[in-house]
C-alpha positions as YAML, in Angstrom:
chain: A
units: angstrom
residues:
- id: 1
  name: MET
  ca: [114.69, 102.64, 132.33]
- id: 2
  name: THR
  ca: [114.53, 103.45, 128.98]
- id: 3
  name: ILE
  ca: [114.80, 101.66, 126.28]
- id: 4
  name: ASP
  ca: [117.80, 103.08, 125.30]
- id: 5
  name: LYS
  ca: [119.63, 102.77, 128.91]
- id: 6
  name: ALA
  ca: [119.09, 98.79, 129.13]
- id: 7
  name: LEU
  ca: [119.78, 98.07, 125.34]
- id: 8
  name: ARG
  ca: [123.96, 99.55, 126.53]
- id: 9
  name: ALA
  ca: [123.33, 97.33, 128.68]
- id: 10
  name: LEU
  ca: [122.99, 94.28, 127.26]
- id: 11
  name: GLU
  ca: [125.39, 96.18, 124.30]
- id: 12
  name: ALA
  ca: [128.23, 95.90, 127.26]
- id: 13
  name: PHE
  ca: [127.14, 92.71, 128.21]
- id: 14
  name: GLN
  ca: [127.44, 90.62, 125.16]
- id: 15
  name: GLY
  ca: [130.28, 92.68, 123.57]
- id: 16
  name: ASP
  ca: [131.56, 91.50, 120.36]
- id: 17
  name: SER
  ca: [130.74, 87.86, 120.83]
- id: 18
  name: LEU
  ca: [127.88, 86.77, 123.32]
- id: 19
  name: THR
  ca: [129.64, 83.11, 123.06]
- id: 20
  name: GLU
  ca: [132.64, 84.36, 123.45]
- id: 21
  name: SER
  ca: [131.26, 86.23, 126.04]
- id: 22
  name: LEU
  ca: [129.70, 83.75, 127.93]
- id: 23
  name: SER
  ca: [132.45, 81.17, 127.92]
- id: 24
  name: ASP
  ca: [135.17, 83.72, 129.21]
- id: 25
  name: ILE
  ca: [132.94, 83.64, 132.35]
- id: 26
  name: GLU
  ca: [132.44, 80.08, 132.80]
- id: 27
  name: SER
  ca: [136.25, 79.86, 132.34]
- id: 28
  name: ARG
  ca: [137.15, 82.09, 134.87]
- id: 29
  name: ILE
  ca: [133.96, 81.49, 137.87]
- id: 30
  name: ILE
  ca: [135.17, 77.95, 138.54]
- id: 31
  name: GLY
  ca: [136.35, 77.62, 141.91]
- id: 32
  name: LEU
  ca: [135.27, 81.74, 142.87]
- id: 33
  name: GLY
  ca: [133.47, 81.92, 146.48]
- id: 34
  name: VAL
  ca: [130.82, 84.36, 147.15]
- id: 35
  name: GLY
  ca: [132.55, 87.15, 147.65]
- id: 36
  name: ASP
  ca: [135.11, 86.77, 144.01]
- id: 37
  name: VAL
  ca: [131.04, 85.50, 142.58]
- id: 38
  name: GLY
  ca: [130.06, 89.10, 143.99]
- id: 39
  name: GLU
  ca: [132.90, 90.98, 142.22]
- id: 40
  name: LEU
  ca: [132.71, 89.11, 138.84]
- id: 41
  name: CYS
  ca: [129.28, 90.45, 138.64]
- id: 42
  name: ALA
  ca: [130.05, 93.65, 139.08]
- id: 43
  name: ALA
  ca: [132.65, 92.91, 136.28]
- id: 44
  name: GLN
  ca: [130.59, 92.30, 134.10]
- id: 45
  name: GLY
  ca: [127.71, 95.04, 134.62]
- id: 46
  name: ILE
  ca: [125.67, 92.29, 136.61]
- id: 47
  name: ASP
  ca: [123.10, 94.38, 139.12]
- id: 48
  name: GLU
  ca: [120.28, 95.25, 140.42]
- id: 49
  name: THR
  ca: [119.94, 97.25, 137.58]
- id: 50
  name: PHE
  ca: [120.41, 94.44, 134.40]
- id: 51
  name: MET
  ca: [117.73, 92.30, 134.54]
- id: 52
  name: ASP
  ca: [114.97, 95.06, 134.72]
- id: 53
  name: SER
  ca: [117.69, 96.38, 131.40]
- id: 54
  name: ALA
  ca: [116.50, 92.67, 130.12]
- id: 55
  name: ILE
  ca: [113.03, 92.07, 130.66]
- id: 56
  name: ALA
  ca: [112.14, 95.80, 129.40]
- id: 57
  name: VAL
  ca: [114.26, 95.01, 125.65]
- id: 58
  name: LYS
  ca: [112.80, 91.35, 125.99]
- id: 59
  name: ARG
  ca: [108.91, 93.24, 126.57]
- id: 60
  name: VAL
  ca: [109.50, 95.58, 123.82]
- id: 61
  name: ALA
  ca: [111.11, 92.19, 121.56]
- id: 62
  name: GLY
  ca: [108.13, 91.38, 121.82]
- id: 63
  name: GLN
  ca: [105.65, 93.28, 120.18]
- id: 64
  name: ILE
  ca: [108.72, 93.69, 117.26]
- id: 65
  name: ASN
  ca: [105.42, 92.38, 114.67]
- id: 66
  name: VAL
  ca: [102.91, 94.69, 115.07]
- id: 67
  name: ILE
  ca: [105.80, 97.93, 115.43]
- id: 68
  name: ILE
  ca: [107.49, 97.58, 111.68]
- id: 69
  name: HIS
  ca: [103.53, 96.43, 111.05]
- id: 70
  name: ALA
  ca: [102.92, 100.10, 112.35]
- id: 71
  name: ALA
  ca: [105.72, 102.09, 111.32]
- id: 72
  name: GLY
  ca: [105.37, 100.05, 108.03]
- id: 73
  name: ILE
  ca: [102.74, 101.74, 106.77]
- id: 74
  name: LEU
  ca: [103.01, 104.82, 108.38]
- id: 75
  name: ARG
  ca: [106.16, 105.44, 106.32]
- id: 76
  name: SER
  ca: [104.98, 104.14, 103.08]
- id: 77
  name: LEU
  ca: [101.44, 106.77, 103.21]
- id: 78
  name: PRO
  ca: [103.47, 109.57, 102.17]
- id: 79
  name: GLY
  ca: [104.08, 107.79, 99.39]
- id: 80
  name: ILE
  ca: [101.85, 106.02, 98.04]
- id: 81
  name: ILE
  ca: [99.41, 108.34, 98.62]
- id: 82
  name: GLU
  ca: [97.92, 110.38, 95.55]
- id: 83
  name: PRO
  ca: [97.36, 113.79, 95.26]
- id: 84
  name: GLY
  ca: [92.96, 114.03, 95.65]
- id: 85
  name: GLU
  ca: [93.60, 110.82, 98.06]
- id: 86
  name: LYS
  ca: [92.39, 110.72, 102.29]
- id: 87
  name: VAL
  ca: [92.62, 107.94, 104.38]
- id: 88
  name: GLU
  ca: [89.77, 106.45, 105.83]
- id: 89
  name: SER
  ca: [91.15, 103.65, 108.20]
- id: 90
  name: VAL
  ca: [94.12, 102.32, 108.43]
- id: 91
  name: SER
  ca: [94.71, 98.85, 110.76]
- id: 92
  name: LEU
  ca: [98.32, 98.85, 112.85]
- id: 93
  name: GLY
  ca: [97.67, 97.05, 115.45]
- id: 94
  name: ALA
  ca: [97.55, 93.00, 115.85]
- id: 95
  name: GLY
  ca: [95.39, 90.72, 115.55]
- id: 96
  name: ASN
  ca: [91.44, 91.60, 114.39]
- id: 97
  name: THR
  ca: [90.99, 95.87, 114.55]
- id: 98
  name: GLY
  ca: [88.07, 95.31, 112.77]
- id: 99
  name: ARG
  ca: [88.63, 96.94, 109.84]
- id: 100
  name: GLN
  ca: [88.72, 94.67, 107.20]
- id: 101
  name: PHE
  ca: [92.27, 95.73, 105.13]
- id: 102
  name: ASP
  ca: [95.21, 97.54, 106.30]
- id: 103
  name: LEU
  ca: [94.64, 100.37, 104.68]
- id: 104
  name: GLU
  ca: [91.18, 102.20, 103.14]
- id: 105
  name: THR
  ca: [91.67, 105.30, 101.53]
- id: 106
  name: ASN
  ca: [88.74, 106.95, 98.72]
- id: 107
  name: MET
  ca: [91.08, 105.46, 95.81]
- id: 108
  name: ARG
  ca: [92.09, 101.69, 97.13]
- id: 109
  name: VAL
  ca: [92.33, 99.46, 99.99]
- id: 110
  name: ALA
  ca: [95.74, 97.46, 100.68]
- id: 111
  name: GLU
  ca: [96.49, 94.67, 102.79]
- id: 112
  name: TYR
  ca: [100.60, 94.50, 104.43]
- id: 113
  name: LYS
  ca: [103.04, 92.10, 104.66]
- id: 114
  name: PHE
  ca: [106.66, 93.08, 105.92]
- id: 115
  name: ILE
  ca: [108.33, 88.68, 104.98]
- id: 116
  name: ASP
  ca: [111.76, 88.95, 104.27]
- id: 117
  name: TRP
  ca: [111.29, 86.29, 102.66]
- id: 118
  name: GLN
  ca: [113.86, 83.43, 102.35]
- id: 119
  name: GLY
  ca: [113.03, 81.78, 98.50]
- id: 120
  name: GLY
  ca: [113.17, 78.69, 100.61]
- id: 121
  name: PRO
  ca: [110.52, 76.64, 102.39]
- id: 122
  name: GLU
  ca: [107.84, 78.85, 103.13]
- id: 123
  name: SER
  ca: [104.38, 77.28, 103.44]
- id: 124
  name: ILE
  ca: [102.92, 79.50, 106.70]
- id: 125
  name: ARG
  ca: [103.56, 82.26, 104.79]
- id: 126
  name: GLN
  ca: [102.90, 81.96, 101.80]
- id: 127
  name: ASN
  ca: [99.10, 80.45, 103.41]
- id: 128
  name: GLY
  ca: [99.22, 83.79, 104.46]
- id: 129
  name: ILE
  ca: [99.62, 85.75, 101.79]
- id: 130
  name: PHE
  ca: [96.66, 83.96, 99.79]
- id: 131
  name: LYS
  ca: [94.34, 84.48, 102.11]
- id: 132
  name: ASP
  ca: [94.70, 88.70, 102.10]
- id: 133
  name: PHE
  ca: [95.75, 88.19, 97.92]
- id: 134
  name: PHE
  ca: [92.38, 85.90, 98.13]
- id: 135
  name: GLU
  ca: [90.28, 88.75, 100.74]
- id: 136
  name: LEU
  ca: [91.34, 91.71, 98.58]
- id: 137
  name: ALA
  ca: [90.40, 89.86, 95.20]
- id: 138
  name: GLU
  ca: [87.66, 88.82, 96.89]
- id: 139
  name: TYR
  ca: [86.35, 92.45, 98.10]
- id: 140
  name: GLU
  ca: [83.85, 94.07, 95.90]
- id: 141
  name: THR
  ca: [84.31, 97.66, 95.40]
- id: 142
  name: HIS
  ca: [85.44, 100.26, 92.00]
- id: 143
  name: LYS
  ca: [88.52, 101.23, 94.23]
- id: 144
  name: LYS
  ca: [92.22, 99.97, 92.99]
- id: 145
  name: LYS
  ca: [93.43, 96.40, 95.67]
- id: 146
  name: TYR
  ca: [97.11, 96.14, 96.05]
- id: 147
  name: LEU
  ca: [99.23, 93.75, 97.99]
- id: 148
  name: TYR
  ca: [102.62, 95.00, 99.53]
- id: 149
  name: VAL
  ca: [105.01, 93.15, 100.04]
- id: 150
  name: VAL
  ca: [109.41, 93.73, 100.87]
- id: 151
  name: GLY
  ca: [110.42, 91.99, 97.37]
- id: 152
  name: THR
  ca: [107.91, 90.66, 95.11]
- id: 153
  name: GLU
  ca: [110.20, 87.61, 93.71]
- id: 154
  name: TYR
  ca: [109.29, 85.41, 95.58]
- id: 155
  name: PRO
  ca: [105.44, 86.58, 96.43]
- id: 156
  name: LEU
  ca: [105.18, 85.88, 92.13]
- id: 157
  name: LYS
  ca: [106.88, 82.39, 92.68]
- id: 158
  name: PHE
  ca: [104.66, 81.45, 95.06]
- id: 159
  name: PHE
  ca: [101.99, 82.58, 92.82]
- id: 160
  name: SER
  ca: [102.26, 81.10, 90.00]
- id: 161
  name: GLY
  ca: [103.06, 77.15, 91.27]
- id: 162
  name: GLY
  ca: [101.69, 74.11, 91.72]
- id: 163
  name: ARG
  ca: [100.39, 74.30, 95.39]
- id: 164
  name: ALA
  ca: [97.30, 72.95, 96.10]
- id: 165
  name: LEU
  ca: [94.51, 75.24, 97.33]
- id: 166
  name: THR
  ca: [93.64, 72.21, 99.94]
- id: 167
  name: SER
  ca: [97.73, 72.71, 101.69]
- id: 168
  name: VAL
  ca: [97.48, 76.42, 101.60]
- id: 169
  name: LEU
  ca: [93.76, 76.65, 102.81]
- id: 170
  name: SER
  ca: [94.17, 73.94, 105.13]
- id: 171
  name: ARG
  ca: [93.78, 76.37, 107.92]
- id: 172
  name: TYR
  ca: [91.05, 78.39, 106.33]
- id: 173
  name: PRO
  ca: [88.46, 75.79, 104.78]
- id: 174
  name: LYS
  ca: [86.09, 78.05, 104.57]
- id: 175
  name: ILE
  ca: [87.97, 79.93, 101.85]
- id: 176
  name: LEU
  ca: [87.95, 76.34, 100.19]
- id: 177
  name: GLU
  ca: [85.05, 76.23, 100.45]
- id: 178
  name: ARG
  ca: [84.01, 79.49, 98.48]
- id: 179
  name: ILE
  ca: [86.28, 79.17, 95.68]
- id: 180
  name: GLN
  ca: [84.96, 76.07, 95.22]
- id: 181
  name: GLU
  ca: [81.26, 77.34, 95.10]
- id: 182
  name: LYS
  ca: [81.66, 79.83, 93.10]
- id: 183
  name: TYR
  ca: [84.64, 79.02, 90.54]
- id: 184
  name: GLY
  ca: [84.36, 74.83, 90.95]
- id: 185
  name: ASP
  ca: [87.02, 71.39, 90.44]
- id: 186
  name: SER
  ca: [89.01, 72.97, 87.23]
- id: 187
  name: ILE
  ca: [90.17, 75.41, 90.43]
- id: 188
  name: THR
  ca: [92.28, 73.72, 92.46]
- id: 189
  name: LYS
  ca: [96.43, 75.01, 92.58]
- id: 190
  name: VAL
  ca: [97.19, 78.34, 93.14]
- id: 191
  name: ARG
  ca: [98.18, 79.50, 89.64]
- id: 192
  name: ASP
  ca: [95.01, 78.89, 89.15]
- id: 193
  name: TYR
  ca: [93.24, 81.32, 91.26]
- id: 194
  name: TYR
  ca: [95.84, 84.10, 90.80]
- id: 195
  name: GLU
  ca: [96.32, 83.74, 87.02]
- id: 196
  name: MET
  ca: [92.04, 84.24, 86.95]
- id: 197
  name: LYS
  ca: [92.63, 86.92, 89.90]
- id: 198
  name: LYS
  ca: [95.71, 89.10, 89.13]
- id: 199
  name: ARG
  ca: [94.81, 92.20, 87.00]
- id: 200
  name: GLU
  ca: [92.53, 92.74, 89.80]
- id: 201
  name: VAL
  ca: [95.08, 93.31, 92.23]
- id: 202
  name: THR
  ca: [98.27, 95.05, 91.91]
- id: 203
  name: ILE
  ca: [100.83, 93.27, 94.24]
- id: 204
  name: CYS
  ca: [103.17, 95.84, 95.01]
- id: 205
  name: ASP
  ca: [106.76, 96.32, 96.35]
- id: 206
  name: VAL
  ca: [106.84, 97.95, 99.35]
- id: 207
  name: THR
  ca: [110.71, 98.61, 100.04]
- id: 208
  name: PRO
  ca: [111.32, 102.14, 98.15]
- id: 209
  name: TYR
  ca: [108.34, 103.67, 100.23]
- id: 210
  name: ILE
  ca: [109.59, 102.74, 103.84]
- id: 211
  name: GLY
  ca: [113.65, 103.44, 103.52]
- id: 212
  name: ARG
  ca: [115.19, 99.59, 102.63]
- id: 213
  name: ASN
  ca: [116.37, 97.46, 99.75]
- id: 214
  name: ALA
  ca: [114.18, 94.74, 99.13]
...
């Protein structure tokens, strides 16, 4: 079954509002016997292929973040690659791919975060983006370093803020240890490290390069 066909089946079942559709079925099914229930299911499109449709969509949806990550990187390349620049490696999949960065060319190294920042408490997202910034900042290379994000307002607000590194790096104790050993006790907050390293890593809005608005 194609995803397109599966989506059409689910869209038909959902109607204008899934909540209203389910409420309608709940009301109509009361008092029905076996034959009438079968007719109701048929009328709603719940046949032998419907569950296959739902499972097919769920399988794809479970990988949607990986798809967005891969497609976003690939879509951005025509807009960011400069004359004479050549791709040396990309990391399109999830997890440890054996490559240090999402993108490396003969002129740059880059990490991507396709996160729609909301501006509220987003500690897990903040922790992840700090880790990426740190790894770029500490990487010794002559190449330019970029951290591509969806809109720069909230990431820059975080990097200029006062969250304690002990909180941000609670899941990355080795990074905290490296910072403390290299820079001493004066670097205790996110803004301390960012102010020291912000000229080494360009935080760039990727949205113009992927065909969407921030």
